[in-house]
Coordinates of C-alpha atoms (C1' of nucleotides) in Angstrom, one line a residue:
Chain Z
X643 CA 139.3 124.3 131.8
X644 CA 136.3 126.6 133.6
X645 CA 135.7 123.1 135.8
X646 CA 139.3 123.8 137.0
X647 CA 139.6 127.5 137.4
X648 CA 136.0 127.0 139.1
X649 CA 137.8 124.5 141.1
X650 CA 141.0 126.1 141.6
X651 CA 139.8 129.6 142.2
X652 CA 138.5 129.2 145.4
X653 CA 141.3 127.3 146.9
X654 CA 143.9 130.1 145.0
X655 CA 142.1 132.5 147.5
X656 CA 141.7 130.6 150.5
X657 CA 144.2 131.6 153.1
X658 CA 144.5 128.2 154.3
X659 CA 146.0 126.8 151.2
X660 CA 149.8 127.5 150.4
X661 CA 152.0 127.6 147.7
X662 CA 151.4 123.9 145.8
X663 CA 148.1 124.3 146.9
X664 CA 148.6 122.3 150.2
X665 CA 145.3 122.7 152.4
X666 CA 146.5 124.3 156.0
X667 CA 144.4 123.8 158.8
X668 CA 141.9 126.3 159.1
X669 CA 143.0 126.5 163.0
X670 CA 146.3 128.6 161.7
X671 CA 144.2 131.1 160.0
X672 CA 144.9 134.4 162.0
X673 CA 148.6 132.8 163.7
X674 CA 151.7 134.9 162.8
X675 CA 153.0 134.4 159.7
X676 CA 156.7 135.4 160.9
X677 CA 156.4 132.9 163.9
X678 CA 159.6 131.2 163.2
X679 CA 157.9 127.9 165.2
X680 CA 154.6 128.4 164.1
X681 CA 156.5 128.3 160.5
X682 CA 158.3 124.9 161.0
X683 CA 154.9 123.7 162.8
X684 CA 152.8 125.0 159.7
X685 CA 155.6 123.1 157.6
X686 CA 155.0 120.1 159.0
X687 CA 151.4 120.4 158.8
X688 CA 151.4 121.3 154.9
X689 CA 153.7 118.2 154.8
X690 CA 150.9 115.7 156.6
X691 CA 148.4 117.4 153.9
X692 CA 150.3 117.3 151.4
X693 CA 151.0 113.5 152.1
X694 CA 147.3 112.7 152.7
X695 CA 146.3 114.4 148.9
X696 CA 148.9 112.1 147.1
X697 CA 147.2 109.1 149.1
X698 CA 144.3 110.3 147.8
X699 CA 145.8 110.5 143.9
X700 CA 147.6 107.0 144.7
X701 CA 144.5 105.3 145.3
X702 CA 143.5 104.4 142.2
X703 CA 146.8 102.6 141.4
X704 CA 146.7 100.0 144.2
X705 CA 145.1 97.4 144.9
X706 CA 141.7 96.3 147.0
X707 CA 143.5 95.4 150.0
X708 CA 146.6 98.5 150.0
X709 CA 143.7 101.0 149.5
X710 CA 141.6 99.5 151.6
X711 CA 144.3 99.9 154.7
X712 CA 145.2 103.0 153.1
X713 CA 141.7 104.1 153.0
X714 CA 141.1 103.6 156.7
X715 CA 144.2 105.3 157.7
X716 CA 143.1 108.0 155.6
X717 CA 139.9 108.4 157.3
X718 CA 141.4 107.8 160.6
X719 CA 144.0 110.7 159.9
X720 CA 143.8 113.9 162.2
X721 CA 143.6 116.2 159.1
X722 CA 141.3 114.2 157.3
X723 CA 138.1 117.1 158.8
X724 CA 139.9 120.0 157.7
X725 CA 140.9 118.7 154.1
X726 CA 137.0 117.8 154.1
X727 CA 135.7 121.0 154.9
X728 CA 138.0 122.8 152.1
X729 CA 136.5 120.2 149.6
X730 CA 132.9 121.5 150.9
X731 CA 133.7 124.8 150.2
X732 CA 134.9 124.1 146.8
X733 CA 132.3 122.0 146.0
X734 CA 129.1 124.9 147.0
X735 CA 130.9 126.4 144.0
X736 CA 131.1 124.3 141.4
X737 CA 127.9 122.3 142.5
X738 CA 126.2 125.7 141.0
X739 CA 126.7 125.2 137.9
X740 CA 125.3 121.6 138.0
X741 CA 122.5 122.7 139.7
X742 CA 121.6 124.7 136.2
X743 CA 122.0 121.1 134.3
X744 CA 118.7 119.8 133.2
X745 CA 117.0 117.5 136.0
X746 CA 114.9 114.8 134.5
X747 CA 114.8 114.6 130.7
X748 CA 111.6 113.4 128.7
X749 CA 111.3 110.1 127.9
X750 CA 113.2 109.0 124.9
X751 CA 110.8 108.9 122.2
X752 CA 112.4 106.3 120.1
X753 CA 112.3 103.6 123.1
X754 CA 108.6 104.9 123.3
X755 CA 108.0 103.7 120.0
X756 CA 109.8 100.1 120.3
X757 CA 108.3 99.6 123.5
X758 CA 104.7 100.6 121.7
X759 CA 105.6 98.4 118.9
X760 CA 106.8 95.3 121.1
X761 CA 103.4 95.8 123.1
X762 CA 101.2 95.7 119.6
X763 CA 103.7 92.4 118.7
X764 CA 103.0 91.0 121.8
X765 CA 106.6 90.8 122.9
X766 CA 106.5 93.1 125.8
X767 CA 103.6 93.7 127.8
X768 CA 100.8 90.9 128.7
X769 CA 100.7 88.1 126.6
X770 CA 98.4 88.0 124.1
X771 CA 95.8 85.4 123.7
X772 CA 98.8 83.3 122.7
X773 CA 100.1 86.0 120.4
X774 CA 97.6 85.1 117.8
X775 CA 96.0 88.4 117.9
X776 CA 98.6 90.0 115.8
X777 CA 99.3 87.2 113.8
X778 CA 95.9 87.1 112.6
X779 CA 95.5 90.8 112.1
X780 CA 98.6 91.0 110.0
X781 CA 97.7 88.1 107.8
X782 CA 94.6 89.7 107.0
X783 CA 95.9 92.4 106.2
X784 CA 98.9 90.9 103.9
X785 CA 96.2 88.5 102.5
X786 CA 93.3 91.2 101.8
X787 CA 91.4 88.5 101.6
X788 CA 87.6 88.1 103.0
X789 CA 88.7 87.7 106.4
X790 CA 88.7 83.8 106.0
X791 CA 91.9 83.0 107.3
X792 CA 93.5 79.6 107.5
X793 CA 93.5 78.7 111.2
X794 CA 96.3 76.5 110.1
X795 CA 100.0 75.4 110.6
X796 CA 101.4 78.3 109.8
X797 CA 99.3 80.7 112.4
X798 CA 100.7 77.9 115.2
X799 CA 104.0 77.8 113.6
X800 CA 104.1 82.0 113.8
X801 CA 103.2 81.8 117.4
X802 CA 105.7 79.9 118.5
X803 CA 108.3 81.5 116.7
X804 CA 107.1 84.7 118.3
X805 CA 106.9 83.0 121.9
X806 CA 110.3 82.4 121.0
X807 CA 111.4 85.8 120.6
X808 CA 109.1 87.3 123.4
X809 CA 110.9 84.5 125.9
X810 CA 114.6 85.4 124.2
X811 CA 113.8 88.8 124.4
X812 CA 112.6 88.8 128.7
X813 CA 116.0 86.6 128.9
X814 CA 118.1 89.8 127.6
X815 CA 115.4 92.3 128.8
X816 CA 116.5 90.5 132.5
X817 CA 120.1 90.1 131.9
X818 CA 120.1 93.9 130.6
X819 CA 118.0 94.8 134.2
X820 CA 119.9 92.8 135.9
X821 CA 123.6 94.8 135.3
X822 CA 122.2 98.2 135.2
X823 CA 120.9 97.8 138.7
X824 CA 124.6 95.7 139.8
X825 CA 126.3 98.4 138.0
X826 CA 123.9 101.4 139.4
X827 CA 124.4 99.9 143.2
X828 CA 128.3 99.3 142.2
X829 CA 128.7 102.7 141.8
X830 CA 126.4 104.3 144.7
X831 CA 128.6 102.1 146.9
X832 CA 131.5 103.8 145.3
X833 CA 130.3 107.1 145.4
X834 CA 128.8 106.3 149.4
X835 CA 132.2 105.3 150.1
X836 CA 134.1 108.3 148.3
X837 CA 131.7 110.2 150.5
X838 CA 133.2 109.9 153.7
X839 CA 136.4 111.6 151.7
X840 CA 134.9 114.2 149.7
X841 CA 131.7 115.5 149.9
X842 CA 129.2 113.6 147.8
X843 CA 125.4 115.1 148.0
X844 CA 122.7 112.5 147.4
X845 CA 121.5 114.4 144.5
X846 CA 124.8 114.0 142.6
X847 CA 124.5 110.2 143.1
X848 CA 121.1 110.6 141.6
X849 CA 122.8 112.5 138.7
X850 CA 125.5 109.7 138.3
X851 CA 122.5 107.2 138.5
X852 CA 120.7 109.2 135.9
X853 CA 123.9 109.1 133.9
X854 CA 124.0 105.2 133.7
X855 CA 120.9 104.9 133.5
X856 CA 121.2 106.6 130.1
X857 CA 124.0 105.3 129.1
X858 CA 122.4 102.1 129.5
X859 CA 119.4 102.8 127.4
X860 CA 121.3 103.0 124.1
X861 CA 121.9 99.4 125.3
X862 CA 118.1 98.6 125.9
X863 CA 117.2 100.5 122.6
X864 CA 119.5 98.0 120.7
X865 CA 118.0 95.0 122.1
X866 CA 114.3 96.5 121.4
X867 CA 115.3 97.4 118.1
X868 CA 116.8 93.9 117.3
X869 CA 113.7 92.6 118.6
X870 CA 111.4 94.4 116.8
X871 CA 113.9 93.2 113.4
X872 CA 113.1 89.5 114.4
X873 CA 109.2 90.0 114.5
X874 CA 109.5 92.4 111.2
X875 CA 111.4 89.1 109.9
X876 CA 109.6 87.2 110.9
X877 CA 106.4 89.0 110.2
X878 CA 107.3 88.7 106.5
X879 CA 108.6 85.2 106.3
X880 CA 104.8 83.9 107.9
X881 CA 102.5 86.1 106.7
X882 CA 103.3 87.0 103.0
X883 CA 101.2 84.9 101.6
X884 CA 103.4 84.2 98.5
X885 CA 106.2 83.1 101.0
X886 CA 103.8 80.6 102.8
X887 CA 102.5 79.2 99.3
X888 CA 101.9 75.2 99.8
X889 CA 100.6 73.3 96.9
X890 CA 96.4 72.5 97.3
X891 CA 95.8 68.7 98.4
X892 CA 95.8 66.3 95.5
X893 CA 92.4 65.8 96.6
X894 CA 91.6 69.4 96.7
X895 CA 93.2 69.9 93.4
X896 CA 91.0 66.8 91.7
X897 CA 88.0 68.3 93.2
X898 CA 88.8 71.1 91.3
X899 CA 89.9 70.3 88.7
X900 CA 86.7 68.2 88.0
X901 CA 84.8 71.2 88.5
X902 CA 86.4 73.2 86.1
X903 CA 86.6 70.9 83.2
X904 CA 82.7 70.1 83.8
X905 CA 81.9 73.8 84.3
X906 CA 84.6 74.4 81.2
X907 CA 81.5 76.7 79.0
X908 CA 80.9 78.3 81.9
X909 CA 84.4 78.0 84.2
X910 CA 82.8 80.8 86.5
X911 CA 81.8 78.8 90.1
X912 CA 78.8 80.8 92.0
X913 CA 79.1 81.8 95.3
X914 CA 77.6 78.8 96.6
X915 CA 79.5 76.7 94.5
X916 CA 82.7 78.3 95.7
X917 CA 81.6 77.7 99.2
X918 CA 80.9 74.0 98.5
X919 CA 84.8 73.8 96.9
X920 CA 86.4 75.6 99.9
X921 CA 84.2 73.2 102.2
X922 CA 85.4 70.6 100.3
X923 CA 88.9 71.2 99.4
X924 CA 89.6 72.3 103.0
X925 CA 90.4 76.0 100.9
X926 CA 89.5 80.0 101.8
X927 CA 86.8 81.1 99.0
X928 CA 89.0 83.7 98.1
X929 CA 91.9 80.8 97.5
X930 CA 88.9 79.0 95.1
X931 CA 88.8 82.5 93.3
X932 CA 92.4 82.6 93.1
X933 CA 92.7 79.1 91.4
X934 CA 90.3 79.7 88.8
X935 CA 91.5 82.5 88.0
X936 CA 95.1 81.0 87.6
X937 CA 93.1 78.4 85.9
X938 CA 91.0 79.9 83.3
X939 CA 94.0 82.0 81.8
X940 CA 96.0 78.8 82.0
X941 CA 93.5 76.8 80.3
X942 CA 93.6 79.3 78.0
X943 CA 97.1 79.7 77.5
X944 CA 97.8 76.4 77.4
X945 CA 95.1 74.4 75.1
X946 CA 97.0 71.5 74.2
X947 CA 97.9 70.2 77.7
X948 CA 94.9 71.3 78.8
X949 CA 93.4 69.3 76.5
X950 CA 95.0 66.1 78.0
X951 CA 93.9 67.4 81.7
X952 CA 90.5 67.8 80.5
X953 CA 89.9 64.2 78.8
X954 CA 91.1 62.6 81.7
X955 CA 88.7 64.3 84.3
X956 CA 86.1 63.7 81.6
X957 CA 87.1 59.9 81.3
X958 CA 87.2 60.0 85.1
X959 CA 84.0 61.8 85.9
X960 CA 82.2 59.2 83.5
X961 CA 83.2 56.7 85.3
X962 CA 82.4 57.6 88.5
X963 CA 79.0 59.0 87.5
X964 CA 79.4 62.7 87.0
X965 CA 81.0 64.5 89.7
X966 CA 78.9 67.9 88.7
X967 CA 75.9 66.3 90.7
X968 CA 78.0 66.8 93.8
X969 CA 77.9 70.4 93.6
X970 CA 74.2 70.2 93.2
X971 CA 73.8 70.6 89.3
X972 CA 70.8 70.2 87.8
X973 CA 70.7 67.7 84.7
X974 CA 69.8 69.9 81.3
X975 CA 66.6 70.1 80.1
X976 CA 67.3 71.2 77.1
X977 CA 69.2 67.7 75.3
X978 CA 72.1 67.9 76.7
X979 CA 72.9 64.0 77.1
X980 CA 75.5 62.5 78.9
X981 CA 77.4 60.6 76.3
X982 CA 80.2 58.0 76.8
X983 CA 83.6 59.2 77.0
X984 CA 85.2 59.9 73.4
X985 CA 88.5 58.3 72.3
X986 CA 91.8 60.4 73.1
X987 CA 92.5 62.8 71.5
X988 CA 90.6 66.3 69.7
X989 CA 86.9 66.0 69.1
X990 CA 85.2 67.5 66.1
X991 CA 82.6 70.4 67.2
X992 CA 79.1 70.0 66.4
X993 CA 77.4 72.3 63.6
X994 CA 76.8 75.7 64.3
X995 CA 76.6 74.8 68.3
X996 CA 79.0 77.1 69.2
X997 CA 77.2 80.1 70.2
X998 CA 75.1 78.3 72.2
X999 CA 74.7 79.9 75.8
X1000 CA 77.3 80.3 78.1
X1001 CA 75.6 77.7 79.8
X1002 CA 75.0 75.4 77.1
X1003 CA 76.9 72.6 78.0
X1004 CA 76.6 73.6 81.6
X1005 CA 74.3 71.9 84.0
X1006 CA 75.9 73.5 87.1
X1007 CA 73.8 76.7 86.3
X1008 CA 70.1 76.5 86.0
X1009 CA 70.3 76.5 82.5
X1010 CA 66.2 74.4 82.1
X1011 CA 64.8 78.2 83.4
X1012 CA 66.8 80.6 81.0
X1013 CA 66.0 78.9 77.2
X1014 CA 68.1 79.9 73.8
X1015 CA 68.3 83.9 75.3
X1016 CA 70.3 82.6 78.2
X1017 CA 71.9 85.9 79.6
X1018 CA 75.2 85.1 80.8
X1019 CA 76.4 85.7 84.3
X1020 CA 77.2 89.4 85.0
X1021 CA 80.5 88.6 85.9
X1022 CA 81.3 86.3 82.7
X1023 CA 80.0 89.0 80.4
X1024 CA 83.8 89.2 78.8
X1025 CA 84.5 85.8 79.3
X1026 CA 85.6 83.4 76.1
X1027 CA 85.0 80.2 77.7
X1028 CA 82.1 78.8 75.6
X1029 CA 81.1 75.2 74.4
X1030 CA 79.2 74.1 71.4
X1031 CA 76.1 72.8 72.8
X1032 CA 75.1 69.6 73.0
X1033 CA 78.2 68.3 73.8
X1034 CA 78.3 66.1 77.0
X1035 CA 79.2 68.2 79.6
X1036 CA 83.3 67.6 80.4
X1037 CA 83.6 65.6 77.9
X1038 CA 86.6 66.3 75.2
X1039 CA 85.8 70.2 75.7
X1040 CA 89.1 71.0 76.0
X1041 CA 89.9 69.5 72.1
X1042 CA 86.8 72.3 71.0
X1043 CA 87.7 74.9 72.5
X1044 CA 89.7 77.6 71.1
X1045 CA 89.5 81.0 72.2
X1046 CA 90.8 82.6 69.5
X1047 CA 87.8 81.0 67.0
X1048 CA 84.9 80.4 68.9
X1049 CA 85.0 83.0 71.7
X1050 CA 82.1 84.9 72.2
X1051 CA 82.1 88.6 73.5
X1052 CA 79.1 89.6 75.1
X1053 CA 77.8 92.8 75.4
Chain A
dT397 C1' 121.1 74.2 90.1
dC398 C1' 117.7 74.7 86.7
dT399 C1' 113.1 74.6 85.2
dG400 C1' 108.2 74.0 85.2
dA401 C1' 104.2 74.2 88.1
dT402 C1' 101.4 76.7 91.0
dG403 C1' 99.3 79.8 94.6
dA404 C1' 99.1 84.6 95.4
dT405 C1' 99.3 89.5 94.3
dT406 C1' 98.8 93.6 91.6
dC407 C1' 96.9 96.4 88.2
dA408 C1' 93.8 97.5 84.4
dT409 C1' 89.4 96.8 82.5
dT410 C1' 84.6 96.1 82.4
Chain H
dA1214 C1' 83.3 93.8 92.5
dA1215 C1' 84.8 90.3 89.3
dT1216 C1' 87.9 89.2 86.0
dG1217 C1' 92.0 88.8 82.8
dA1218 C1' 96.7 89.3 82.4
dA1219 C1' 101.2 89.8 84.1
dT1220 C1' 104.2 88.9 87.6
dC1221 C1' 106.2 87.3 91.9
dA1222 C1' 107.7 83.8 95.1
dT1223 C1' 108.0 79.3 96.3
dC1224 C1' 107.9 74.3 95.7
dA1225 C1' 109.3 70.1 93.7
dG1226 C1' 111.3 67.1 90.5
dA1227 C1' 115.0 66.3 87.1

DNA sequence: TCTGATGATTCATT
DNA sequence: AATGAATCATCAGA
């Protein structure tokens, strides 16, 4: 409403516009207003005016080609000037209060983030050594492991699916470009064009093109933020671990397996030892941990199967000569004798050989240089996992062992 | 689809 | 820091 009193005010005054607020030529201003021929002459002038504003309001009803002709007749028309300076005037006026509008605005601090984000992903920006930058500082992160990652299928897996979304998301990023700067030029021609009716200052068509440009941002903010959903999802599908869990190698599992149910007094693999299994099993160290872990309260939880687990790696290791010496164990000294693998099923223990040391029936340890007052590894000081001594290492330990009877609490 | 197996994670304890 | 215990998430076979 104050747009149109602004706009009408000035024209209400002018003494050039009559009644219907028909523009008269400003070459009447100061003619007799009696004239009787000047009348009929203004007459016909307020009629050409009059004619020329309803080709103006017609316009936008017609088609290309009728306002096209129109337009040039318009432009062509003798009172085209004087209507053009009245819309100058009218326009000083109102273009004041634009002038008070905010010029440039800050940059909009949500696209600042996405685009940040995208960058750190990868997505936008230079490509990162083939995106595996983030991908391997996010799975170290979600792993908290030792910083041995697995330079597997997964990592090449993740990069291509990001590649994916970096090339999906230039595609959009290009078609997005691509119509805000047909849409921006559409418009500049339009407002060029209405120039030569009205009067158009360049600064307004930089306002308009600020005002798409705006308008298309929300756009560009959706398609960042839709972007930044894919690499969040797929972020989370990759690189939680528990999402990418694969079963070990049967290999990797019989490896260690066979150490565990030789090592089963003392189920606790050094740091060497754990190196040698990763090595071997083509595993992270921190993967070994994990599985003994899992595997010692297993064990424990589950003695009977167990049991059946444990004679067959015994059965297995005898025949094939005692895997323990591949992870450099060191025979016992103390007359622990390899015997022969005992028929199926649950072995009687031994007199009074269960509290032997923790590394009684252990060979893997260097059990020859720490005699009867073997101290147990610091980190097995709560352990239960215990074996009468003098049993053959592996051998039917799993029908001897129960926790709940023969566990020994150190300290 | 269900169920057991299994690798990983989290938290409390030592 | 290492470990046990509980739990989660996924896989694989019935």
């Amino acid at each position: 409403m104050d747009d149109q009193q602004t706009m009408m005010h000035p024209v209400s005054q002018h003494p050039t516009v009559g009644m219907g607020g028909h523009v008269v030529p400003q070459h009447t201003y100061g003619m007799d207003p009696t004239n009787q021929q000047h009348t009929s002459d203004q007459e016909v002038r307020k009629h050409d005016i009059s004619e020329i504003l309803q080709q103006i309001m017609n316009i936008t009803d017609q088609s290309l080609d009728e306002a096209q002709a129109r337009k040039h007749t318009l432009n062509c028309h003798r009172m085209k000037p004087a209507l053009f300076s009245v819309l100058c005037e009218i326009k000083e006026k109102t273009v004041l209060s634009l002038r008070s509008t905010q010029e440039d605005e800050p940059p909009d601090p949500q696209l600042m983030r996405l685009d940040n984000m995208l960058i750190a992903e990868g997505i936008a920006g230079p490509e990162k050594g083939g995106g595996a930058g983030a991908a391997t500082n996010a799975s170290a992160a979600a792993s908290g492991g030792p910083g041995q990652l697995e330079q597997t299928i997964e990592h090449s897996d993740y990069r291509a699916k990001l590649s994916q979304i970096r090339q999906i998301y230039h595609q959009e990023l290009e078609k997005y470009e691509q119509a805000c700067s047909e849409f921006t030029a559409h418009v500049m021609n339009l407002l060029r064009e209405q120039s030569r009716n009205r009067p158009i200052t360049s600064k307004e068509i930089e306002r308009m093109v600020q005002i798409i440009h705006r308008k298309f941002n929300s756009i560009q903010v959706q398609l960042k933020q839709s972007t930044c959903e894919a690499v969040m999802i797929l972020r989370s599908r990759f690189l939680d671990a528990r999402r990418k869990r694969r079963n070990f190698s049967k290999q990797a599992t019989e490896i260690l397996n066979e150490y565990f149910y030789s090592h089963l007094s003392n189920p606790y693999p050094s740091e060497e030892a754990k190196e040698e299994l990763a090595r071997k099993c083509g595993i992270t160290m921190s993967q070994i941990s994990n599985w003994f872990g899992n595997k010692r309260i297993r064990y424990k939880k589950n003695i009977g199967k167990a049991q059946e687990e444990a004679n067959m790696y015994a059965a297995k290791k005898a025949v094939s000569g005692g895997g323990a010496a591949a992870y450099g164990m060191v025979p016992s000294s103390q007359g622990q004798m390899i015997s022969p693998p005992p028929p199926p099923g649950p072995v009687p223990p031994s007199d009074g050989m269960y509290n032997m040391s923790m590394n009684g029936g252990d060979s893997y340890q260097s059990v020859s240089s720490m005699g009867a007052n073997v101290q147990p590894q610091a980190h097995s000081q709560r352990h239960v996992f215990n074996q009468p001594a003098g049993m053959s290492e592996g051998l039917a330990t799993a029908s001897l062992y129960e926790p709940g009877v023969h566990q020994i609490q150190y300290g």
